[in-house]
XYZ file of C-alpha atoms in Angstrom:
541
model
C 85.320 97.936 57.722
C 84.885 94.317 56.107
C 87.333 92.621 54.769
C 87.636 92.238 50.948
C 86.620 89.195 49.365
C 88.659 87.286 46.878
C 86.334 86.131 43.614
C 86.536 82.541 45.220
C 85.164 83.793 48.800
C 88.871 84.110 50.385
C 89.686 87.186 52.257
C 92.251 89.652 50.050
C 93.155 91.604 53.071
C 93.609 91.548 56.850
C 93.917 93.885 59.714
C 95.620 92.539 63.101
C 95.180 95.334 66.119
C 98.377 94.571 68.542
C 97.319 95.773 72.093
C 99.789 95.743 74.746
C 100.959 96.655 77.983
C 104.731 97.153 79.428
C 106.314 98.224 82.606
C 103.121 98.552 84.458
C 105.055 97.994 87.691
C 102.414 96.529 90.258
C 99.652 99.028 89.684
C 96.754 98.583 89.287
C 94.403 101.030 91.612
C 95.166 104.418 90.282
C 96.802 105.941 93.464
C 99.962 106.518 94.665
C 101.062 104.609 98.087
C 102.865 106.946 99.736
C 99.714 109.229 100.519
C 97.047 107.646 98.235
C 96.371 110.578 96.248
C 95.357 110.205 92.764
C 97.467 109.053 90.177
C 96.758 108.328 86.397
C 98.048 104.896 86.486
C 97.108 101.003 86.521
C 95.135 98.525 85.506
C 92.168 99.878 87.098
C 91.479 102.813 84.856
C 93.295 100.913 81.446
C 91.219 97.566 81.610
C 87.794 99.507 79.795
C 90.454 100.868 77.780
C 91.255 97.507 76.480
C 88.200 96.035 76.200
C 86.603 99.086 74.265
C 89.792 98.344 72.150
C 89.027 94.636 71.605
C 85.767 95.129 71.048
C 86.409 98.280 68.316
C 88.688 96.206 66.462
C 87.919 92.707 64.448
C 90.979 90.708 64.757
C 93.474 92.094 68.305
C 96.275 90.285 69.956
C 96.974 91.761 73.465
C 100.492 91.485 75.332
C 102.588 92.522 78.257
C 105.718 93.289 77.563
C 107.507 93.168 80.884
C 108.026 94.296 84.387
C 104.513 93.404 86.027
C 105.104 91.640 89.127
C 106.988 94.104 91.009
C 107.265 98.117 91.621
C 104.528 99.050 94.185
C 103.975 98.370 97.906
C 100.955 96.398 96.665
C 102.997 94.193 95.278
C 105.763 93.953 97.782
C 103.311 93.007 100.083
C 101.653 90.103 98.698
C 105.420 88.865 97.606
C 105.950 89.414 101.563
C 103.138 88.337 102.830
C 100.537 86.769 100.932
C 101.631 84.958 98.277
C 99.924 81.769 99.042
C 96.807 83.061 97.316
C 96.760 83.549 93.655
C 98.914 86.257 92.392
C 96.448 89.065 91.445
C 98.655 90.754 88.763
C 98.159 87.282 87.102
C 94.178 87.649 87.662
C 94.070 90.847 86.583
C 95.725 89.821 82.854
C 93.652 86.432 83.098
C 90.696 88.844 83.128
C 91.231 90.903 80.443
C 92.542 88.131 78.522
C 95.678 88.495 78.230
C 96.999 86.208 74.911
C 100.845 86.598 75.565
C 103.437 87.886 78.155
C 107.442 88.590 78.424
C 110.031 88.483 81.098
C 111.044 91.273 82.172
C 114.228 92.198 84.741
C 112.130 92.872 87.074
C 110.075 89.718 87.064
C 113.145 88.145 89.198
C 113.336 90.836 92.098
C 111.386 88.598 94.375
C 112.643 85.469 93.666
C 112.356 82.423 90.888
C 109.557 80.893 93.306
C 107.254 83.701 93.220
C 108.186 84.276 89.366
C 107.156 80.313 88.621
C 104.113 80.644 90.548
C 102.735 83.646 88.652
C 104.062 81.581 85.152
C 101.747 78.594 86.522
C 98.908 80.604 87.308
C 99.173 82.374 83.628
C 96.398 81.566 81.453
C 99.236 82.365 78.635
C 102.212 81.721 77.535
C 105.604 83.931 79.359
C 108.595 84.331 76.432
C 111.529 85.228 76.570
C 113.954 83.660 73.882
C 116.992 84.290 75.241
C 116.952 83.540 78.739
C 117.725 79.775 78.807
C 118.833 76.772 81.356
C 122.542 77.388 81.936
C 122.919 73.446 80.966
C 119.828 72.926 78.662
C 120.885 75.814 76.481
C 116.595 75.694 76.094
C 114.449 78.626 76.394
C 113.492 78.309 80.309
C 109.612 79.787 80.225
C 108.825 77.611 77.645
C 108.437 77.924 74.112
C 110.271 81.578 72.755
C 107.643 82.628 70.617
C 103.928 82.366 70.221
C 102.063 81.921 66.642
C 98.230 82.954 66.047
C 96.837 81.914 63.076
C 93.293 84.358 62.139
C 90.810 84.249 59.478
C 92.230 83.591 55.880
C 95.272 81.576 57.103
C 97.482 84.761 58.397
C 100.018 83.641 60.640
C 101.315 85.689 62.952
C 104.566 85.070 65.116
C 105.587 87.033 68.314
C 109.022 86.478 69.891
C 110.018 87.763 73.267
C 113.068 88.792 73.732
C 114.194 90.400 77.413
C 117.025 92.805 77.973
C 120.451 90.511 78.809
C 121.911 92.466 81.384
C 119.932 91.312 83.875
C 122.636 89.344 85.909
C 124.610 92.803 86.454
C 121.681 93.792 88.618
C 120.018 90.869 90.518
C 120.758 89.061 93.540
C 122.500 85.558 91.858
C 120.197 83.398 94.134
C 117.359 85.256 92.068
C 118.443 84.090 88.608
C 120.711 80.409 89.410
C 120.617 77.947 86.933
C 119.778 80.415 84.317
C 121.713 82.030 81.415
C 121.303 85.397 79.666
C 122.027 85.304 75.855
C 122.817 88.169 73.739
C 119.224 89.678 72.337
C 120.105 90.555 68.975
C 121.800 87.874 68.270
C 118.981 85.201 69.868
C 116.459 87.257 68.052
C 118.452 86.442 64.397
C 117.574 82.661 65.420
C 114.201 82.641 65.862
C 113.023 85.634 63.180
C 114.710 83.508 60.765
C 112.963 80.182 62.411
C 109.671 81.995 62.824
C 109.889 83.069 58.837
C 111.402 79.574 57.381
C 109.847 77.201 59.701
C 106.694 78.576 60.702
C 105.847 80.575 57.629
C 104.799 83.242 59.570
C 103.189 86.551 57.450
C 103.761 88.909 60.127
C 106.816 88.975 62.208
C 106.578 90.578 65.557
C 109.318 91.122 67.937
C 108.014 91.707 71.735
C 111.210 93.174 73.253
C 111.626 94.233 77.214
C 114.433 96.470 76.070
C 114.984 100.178 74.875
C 116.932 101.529 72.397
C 120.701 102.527 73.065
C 120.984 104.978 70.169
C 118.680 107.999 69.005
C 115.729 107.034 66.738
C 116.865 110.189 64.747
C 120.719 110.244 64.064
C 121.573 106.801 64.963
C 124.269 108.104 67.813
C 124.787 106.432 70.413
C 123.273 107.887 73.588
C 124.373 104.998 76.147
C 127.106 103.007 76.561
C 127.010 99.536 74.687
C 126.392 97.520 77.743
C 123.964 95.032 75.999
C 121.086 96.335 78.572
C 119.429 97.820 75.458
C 119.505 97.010 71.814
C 116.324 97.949 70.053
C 118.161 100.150 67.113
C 120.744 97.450 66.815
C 117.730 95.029 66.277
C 115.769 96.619 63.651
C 119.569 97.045 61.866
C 120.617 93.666 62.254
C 117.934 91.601 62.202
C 115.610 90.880 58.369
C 112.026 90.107 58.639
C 110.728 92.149 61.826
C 107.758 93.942 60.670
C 106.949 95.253 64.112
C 109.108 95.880 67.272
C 107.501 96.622 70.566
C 109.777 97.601 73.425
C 109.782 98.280 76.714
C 112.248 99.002 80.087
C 113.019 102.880 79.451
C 109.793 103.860 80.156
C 109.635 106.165 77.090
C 106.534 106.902 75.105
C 107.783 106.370 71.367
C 105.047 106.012 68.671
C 104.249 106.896 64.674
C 108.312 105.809 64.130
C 110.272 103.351 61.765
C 113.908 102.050 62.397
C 115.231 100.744 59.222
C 111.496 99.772 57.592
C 110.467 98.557 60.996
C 107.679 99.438 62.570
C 108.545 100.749 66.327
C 106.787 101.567 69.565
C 107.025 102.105 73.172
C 104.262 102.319 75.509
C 105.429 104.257 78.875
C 104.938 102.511 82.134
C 102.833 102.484 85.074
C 99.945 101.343 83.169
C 99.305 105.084 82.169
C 99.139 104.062 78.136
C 97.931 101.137 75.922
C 100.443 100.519 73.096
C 98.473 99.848 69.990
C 100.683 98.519 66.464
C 98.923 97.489 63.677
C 99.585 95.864 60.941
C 97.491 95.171 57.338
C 98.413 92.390 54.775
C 96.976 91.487 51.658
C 97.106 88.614 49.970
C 99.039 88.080 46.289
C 99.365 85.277 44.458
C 98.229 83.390 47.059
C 100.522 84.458 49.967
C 99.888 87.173 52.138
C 102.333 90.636 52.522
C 102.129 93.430 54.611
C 101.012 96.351 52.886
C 101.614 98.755 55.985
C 102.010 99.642 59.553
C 101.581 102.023 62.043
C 101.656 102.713 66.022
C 100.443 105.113 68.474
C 99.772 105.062 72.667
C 96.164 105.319 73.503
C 95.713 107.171 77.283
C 93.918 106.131 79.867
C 91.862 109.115 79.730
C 88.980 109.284 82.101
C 88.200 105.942 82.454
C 86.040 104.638 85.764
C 87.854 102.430 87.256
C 86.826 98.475 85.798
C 84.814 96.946 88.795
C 85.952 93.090 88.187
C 89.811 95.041 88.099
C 89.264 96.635 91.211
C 87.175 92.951 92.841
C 90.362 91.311 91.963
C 92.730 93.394 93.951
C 90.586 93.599 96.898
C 91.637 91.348 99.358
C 95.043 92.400 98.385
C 94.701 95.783 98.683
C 93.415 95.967 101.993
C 95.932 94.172 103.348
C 98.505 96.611 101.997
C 96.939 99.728 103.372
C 96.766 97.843 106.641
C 100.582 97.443 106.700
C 101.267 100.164 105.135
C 99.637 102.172 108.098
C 101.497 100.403 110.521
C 103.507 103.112 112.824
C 106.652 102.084 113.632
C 109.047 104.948 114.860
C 109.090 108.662 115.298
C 111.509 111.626 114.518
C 113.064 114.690 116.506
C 113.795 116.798 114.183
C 113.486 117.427 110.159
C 113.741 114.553 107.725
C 111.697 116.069 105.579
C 112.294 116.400 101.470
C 111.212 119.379 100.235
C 113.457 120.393 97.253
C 114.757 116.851 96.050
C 117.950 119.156 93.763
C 118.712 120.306 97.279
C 119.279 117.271 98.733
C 121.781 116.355 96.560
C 123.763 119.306 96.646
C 123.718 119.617 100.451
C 123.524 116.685 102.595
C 120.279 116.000 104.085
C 119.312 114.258 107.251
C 117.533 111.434 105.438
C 120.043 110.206 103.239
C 122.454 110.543 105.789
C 119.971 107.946 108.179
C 119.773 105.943 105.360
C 123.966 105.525 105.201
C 124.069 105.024 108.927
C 121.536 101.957 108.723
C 123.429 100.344 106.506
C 126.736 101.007 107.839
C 125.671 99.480 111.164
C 123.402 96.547 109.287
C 126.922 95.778 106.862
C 129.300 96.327 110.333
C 131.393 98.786 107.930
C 132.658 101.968 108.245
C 132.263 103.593 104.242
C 128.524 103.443 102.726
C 126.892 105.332 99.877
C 123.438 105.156 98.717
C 120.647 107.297 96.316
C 117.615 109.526 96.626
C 115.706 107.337 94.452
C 113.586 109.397 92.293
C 112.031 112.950 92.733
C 108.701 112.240 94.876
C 110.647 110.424 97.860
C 108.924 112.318 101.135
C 111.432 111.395 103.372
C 110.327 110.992 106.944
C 107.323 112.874 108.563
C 107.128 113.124 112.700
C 105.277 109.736 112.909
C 106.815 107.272 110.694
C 104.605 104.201 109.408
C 105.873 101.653 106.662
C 103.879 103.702 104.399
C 106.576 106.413 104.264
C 109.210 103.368 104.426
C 108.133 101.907 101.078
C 107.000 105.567 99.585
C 111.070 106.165 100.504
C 113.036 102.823 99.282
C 110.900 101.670 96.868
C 113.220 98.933 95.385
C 113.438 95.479 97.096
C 117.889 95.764 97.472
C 119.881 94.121 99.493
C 122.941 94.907 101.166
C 126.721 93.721 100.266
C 129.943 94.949 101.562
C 133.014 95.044 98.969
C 136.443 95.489 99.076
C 137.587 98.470 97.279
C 140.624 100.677 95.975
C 141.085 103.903 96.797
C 141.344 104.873 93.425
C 137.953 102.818 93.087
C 136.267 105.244 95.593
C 137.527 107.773 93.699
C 136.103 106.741 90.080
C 132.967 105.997 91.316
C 132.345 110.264 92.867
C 133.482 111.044 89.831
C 130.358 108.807 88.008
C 128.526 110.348 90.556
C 129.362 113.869 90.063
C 128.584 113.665 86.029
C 124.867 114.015 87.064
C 125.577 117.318 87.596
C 126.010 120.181 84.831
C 126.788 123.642 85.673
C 125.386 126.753 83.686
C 125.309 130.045 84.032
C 125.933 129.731 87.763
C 123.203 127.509 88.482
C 123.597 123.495 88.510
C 120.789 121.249 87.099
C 120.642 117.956 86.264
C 122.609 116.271 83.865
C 120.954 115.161 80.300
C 122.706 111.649 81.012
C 120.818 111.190 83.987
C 117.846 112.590 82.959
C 117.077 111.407 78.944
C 115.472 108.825 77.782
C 114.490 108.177 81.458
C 115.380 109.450 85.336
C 118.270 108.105 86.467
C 118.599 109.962 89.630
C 119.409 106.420 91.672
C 122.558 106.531 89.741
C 123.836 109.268 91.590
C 125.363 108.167 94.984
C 125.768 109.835 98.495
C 128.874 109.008 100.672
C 129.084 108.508 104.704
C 132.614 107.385 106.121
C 134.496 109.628 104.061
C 134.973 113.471 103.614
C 135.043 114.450 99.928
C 133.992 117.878 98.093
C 132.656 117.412 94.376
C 133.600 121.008 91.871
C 131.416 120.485 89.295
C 132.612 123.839 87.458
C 135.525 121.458 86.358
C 135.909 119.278 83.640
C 134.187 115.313 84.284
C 137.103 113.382 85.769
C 138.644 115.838 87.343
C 135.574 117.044 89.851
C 136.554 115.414 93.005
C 138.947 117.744 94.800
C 138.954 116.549 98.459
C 138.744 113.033 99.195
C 140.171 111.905 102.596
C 139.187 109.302 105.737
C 139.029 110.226 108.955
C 141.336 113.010 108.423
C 144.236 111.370 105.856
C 144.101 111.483 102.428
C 142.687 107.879 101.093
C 145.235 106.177 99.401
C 144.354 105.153 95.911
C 146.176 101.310 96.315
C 144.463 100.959 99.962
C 141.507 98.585 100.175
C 138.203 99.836 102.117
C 135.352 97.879 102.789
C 132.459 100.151 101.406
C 128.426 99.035 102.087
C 126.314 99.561 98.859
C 123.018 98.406 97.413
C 123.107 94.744 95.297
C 122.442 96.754 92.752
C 125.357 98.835 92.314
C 127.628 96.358 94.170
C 127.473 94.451 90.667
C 128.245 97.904 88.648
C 124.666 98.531 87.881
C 124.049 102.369 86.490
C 127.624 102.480 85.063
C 130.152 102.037 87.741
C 132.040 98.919 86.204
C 134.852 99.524 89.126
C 132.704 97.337 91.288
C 132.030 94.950 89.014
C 133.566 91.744 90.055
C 134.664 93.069 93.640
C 135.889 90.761 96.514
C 132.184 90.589 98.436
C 133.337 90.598 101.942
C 129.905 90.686 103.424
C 126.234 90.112 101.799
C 122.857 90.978 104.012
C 120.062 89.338 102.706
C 117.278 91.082 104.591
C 115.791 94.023 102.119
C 116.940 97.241 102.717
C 113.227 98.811 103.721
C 113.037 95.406 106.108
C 116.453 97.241 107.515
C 114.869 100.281 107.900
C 111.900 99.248 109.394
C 113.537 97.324 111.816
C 116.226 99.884 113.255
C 113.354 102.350 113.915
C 111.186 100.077 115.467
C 114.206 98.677 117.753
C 115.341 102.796 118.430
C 111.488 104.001 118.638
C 112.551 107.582 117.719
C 115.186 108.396 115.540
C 117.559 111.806 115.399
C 117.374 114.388 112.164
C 121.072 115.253 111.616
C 123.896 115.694 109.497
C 127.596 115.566 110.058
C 128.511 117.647 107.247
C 131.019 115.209 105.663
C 130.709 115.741 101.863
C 129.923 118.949 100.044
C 129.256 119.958 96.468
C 130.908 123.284 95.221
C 131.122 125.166 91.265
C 134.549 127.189 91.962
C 135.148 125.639 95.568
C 131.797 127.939 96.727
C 129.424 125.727 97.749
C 126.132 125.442 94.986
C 122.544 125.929 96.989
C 119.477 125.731 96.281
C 117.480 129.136 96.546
């Protein structure tokens, strides 16, 4: 459709296409690692996607939104061990031409080097408003927002914005000399800047960040932590014509907060985002006349041949490594029935507590089955079922703990259970807007029995060490991820701990390491925890 014409030659009205891309998570080839199967995901399959878009559509501005650099074996390994070449999640968005890019938490797992690197090698501009020099007080990636000016004098401005609690999460080494301001109020700022000072016509808010309350009611459905404030936003903030989010991984389209324009485009590369926005112009000046949003699927896209050229080198060196055997096991590490191995302990998760006790020298650990498709450990172990395992890049600290700490933290744990009609299932908390089964922690060290017939707070009914009943003033020394170690997934009572150990080597590197040093490695289970609706024990059929 042309645009109309103004008696005087001048436009009347404009259409800007907003493509963009968020949590994509290192992939690009659309397969998964852990047994290279076909997935629907990456850049692969979404890059003639985006440039059927482009070319469909007059006047497009195309944007990540966060969380690129890291997720995916792929991209563990060139952070590992080739990162001297160019970074080819960079190439990739250089291709397609990429006009725009925010930080996103995940951007710092492997360290401000690597993160700088891929910055430098950006043919565009990273934002992210609120994450500033701890002395400068200035935006650290740069400028906070990008303008585009297009055909008729429409200005468009795009501010990044990144979710704040980032330092609850990462390794400090991974984020010194930086400081995390509050988004909402950073994003009042520079809206107000962007409108006043650089007479922008259309307002755009790029946001890695979810919403903490539902679109629908306006009730909260997280705790106010700051990690996400998309509905407080769209309330708080004038002039936003369009918000695009990000870190949830939910797929959110066709919706308004508060006369703003909202969307949400997945992860894993599986959707485009697409926002659009017209304007026309009156009495000289141009207003938006209307918006809208929807995700736009991969489909059945072949995969784009100067995507896949890109990844090549890369990519081959991954499935190299990742073939790599390392170990074997007697016995049954199996995961079948992921539900089961929560309820009942299970040989892998219990390996997984050993390594770390022995790695940490401490006597109490807990760690997570990560998400649902975790295979645990065939016969013949390679890295591939390493990294298919642990997929995060943690590290290990040791705190010292209360009792009563301990305590509060199975009984965070045992909320991601509900109990109905005899059966147990996951809780809603856990499982809504995203998975959050890595918030629900295993114990080794420590016998303790979880009733989750009773009331949330009141669930753990045995807790004792090595056959006493821990004391809620004593102090244990207790090995844990760095991610919950700072209180991450809602267990403030290790926030701010005494750290009386911190292992720097990755957890998988951990792994990888004890089973190459024991070349076989024993299934077992010692039985030390149990969960129970009623004291009888809840299985699995």
């Amino acid at each position: 459709m042309k645009p109309m014409l103004e008696p005087n030659g001048e436009i009347s009205d404009f259409t800007l296409t907003i493509l963009y891309t968020t949590d994509v998570h290192g992939n690009v080839l659309p397969h998964h690692y852990a047994n290279n199967e076909p997935s629907p995901t990456g850049f692969a399959r979404l890059a003639p996607l985006i440039r059927a878009e482009r070319a469909r559509h007059e006047h497009t501005l195309l944007l990540d939104n966060g969380d690129l650099i890291q997720g995916t074996p792929f991209t563990y390994y060139y952070s590992r061990f080739a990162s001297d070449a160019p970074h080819p999640m960079i190439r990739v968005l250089n291709e397609l031409g990429y006009e725009g890019a925010v930080i996103g938490n995940h951007e710092f797992n492997y360290g401000m080097d690597l993160l700088n690197k891929a910055v430098r090698e950006s043919n565009f501009p990273w934002m992210a408003a609120n994450i500033v020099g701890a002395e400068s007080g200035e935006p650290y990636f740069g400028k906070p927002y990008l303008i585009k000016e297009y055909p008729g004098g429409v200005r468009v401005g795009v501010l990044g914005l990144t979710t704040q609690y980032i330092p609850n999460w990462e390794h400090p080494r991974n984020v010194t000399g930086l400081a995390f301001k509050d988004a909402c109020e950073t994003a009042k700022r520079w809206v107000k800047h962007l409108r006043e000072e650089e007479r922008a016509d259309l307002v755009v808010v790029a946001y890695h960040g979810g919403f903490e309350r539902s679109l629908e009611t306006g009730e909260l459905t997280e705790n106010e932590t700051g990690e996400n404030q998309g509905y407080r936003i769209c309330m708080e903030v004038p002039g936003i014509d369009i918000l695009l989010t990000g870190h949830q991984h939910r797929e959110i389209d066709g919706a308004y907060i508060n006369g703003v324009r909202i969307i949400q485009a997945g992860g894993m590369g599986m959707h485009l985002g697409m926002a659009q926005a017209t304007l026309a112009r009156e009495n000289g000046a141009w207003r938006v006349t209307g918006t809208d949003s929807k995700l736009l699927h991969q489909g059945e896209y072949v995969p784009d041949p100067a995507v896949v050229e890109i990844v090549s080198e890369t990519e081959e060196g991954t499935q190299g490594w990742l073939d790599q055997p390392i170990g074997f096991v007697e016995g049954d590490m199996t995961i079948v029935d992921p539900m089961k191995a929560r309820l009942t302990e299970h040989p892998y998760i219990e390996f997984l507590n050993r390594v770390q006790m022995e790695a940490a020298e401490a006597d109490i650990s807990c760690t997570s089955l990560f998400d649902n498709w975790s295979p645990g450990f065939g016969s013949r172990i390679t890295m591939r079922e390493i990294v298919a395992n642990y997929i995060y890049p943690n590290t290990l600290k040791v705190l010292r703990v209360s009792g009563q700490d301990i305590k509060d933290a199975l009984e965070r744990s045992a909320t991601y259970f509900e109990y109905e009609d005899g059966a147990a299932k996951v809780s809603a908390s856990f499982s809504d807007p995203k998975p959050q089964h890595y918030n629900y922690d295993m114990w080794e060290g420590i016998d303790y029995e979880l009733d989750i017939a009773r009331p949330h707070g009141d669930r753990v009914v045995k807790l004792e060490k090595d056959g006493k009943p821990i004391d809620p003033a004593g102090e244990y020394d207790v090995a844990m991820n760095n991610y919950r170690a700072v209180g991450g997934g809602e267990y403030p009572m290790f926030k701010d701990k005494p750290v009386v150990r911190d292992i720097t080597v990755d957890v998988s590197e951990l792994l990888a390491n004890y089973i190459m040093e024991k070349g076989t490695i024993q299934a077992s289970v010692n039985r030390n925890w149990k969960v129970t609706a009623n004291g009888v024990e809840v299985v699995t059929e």
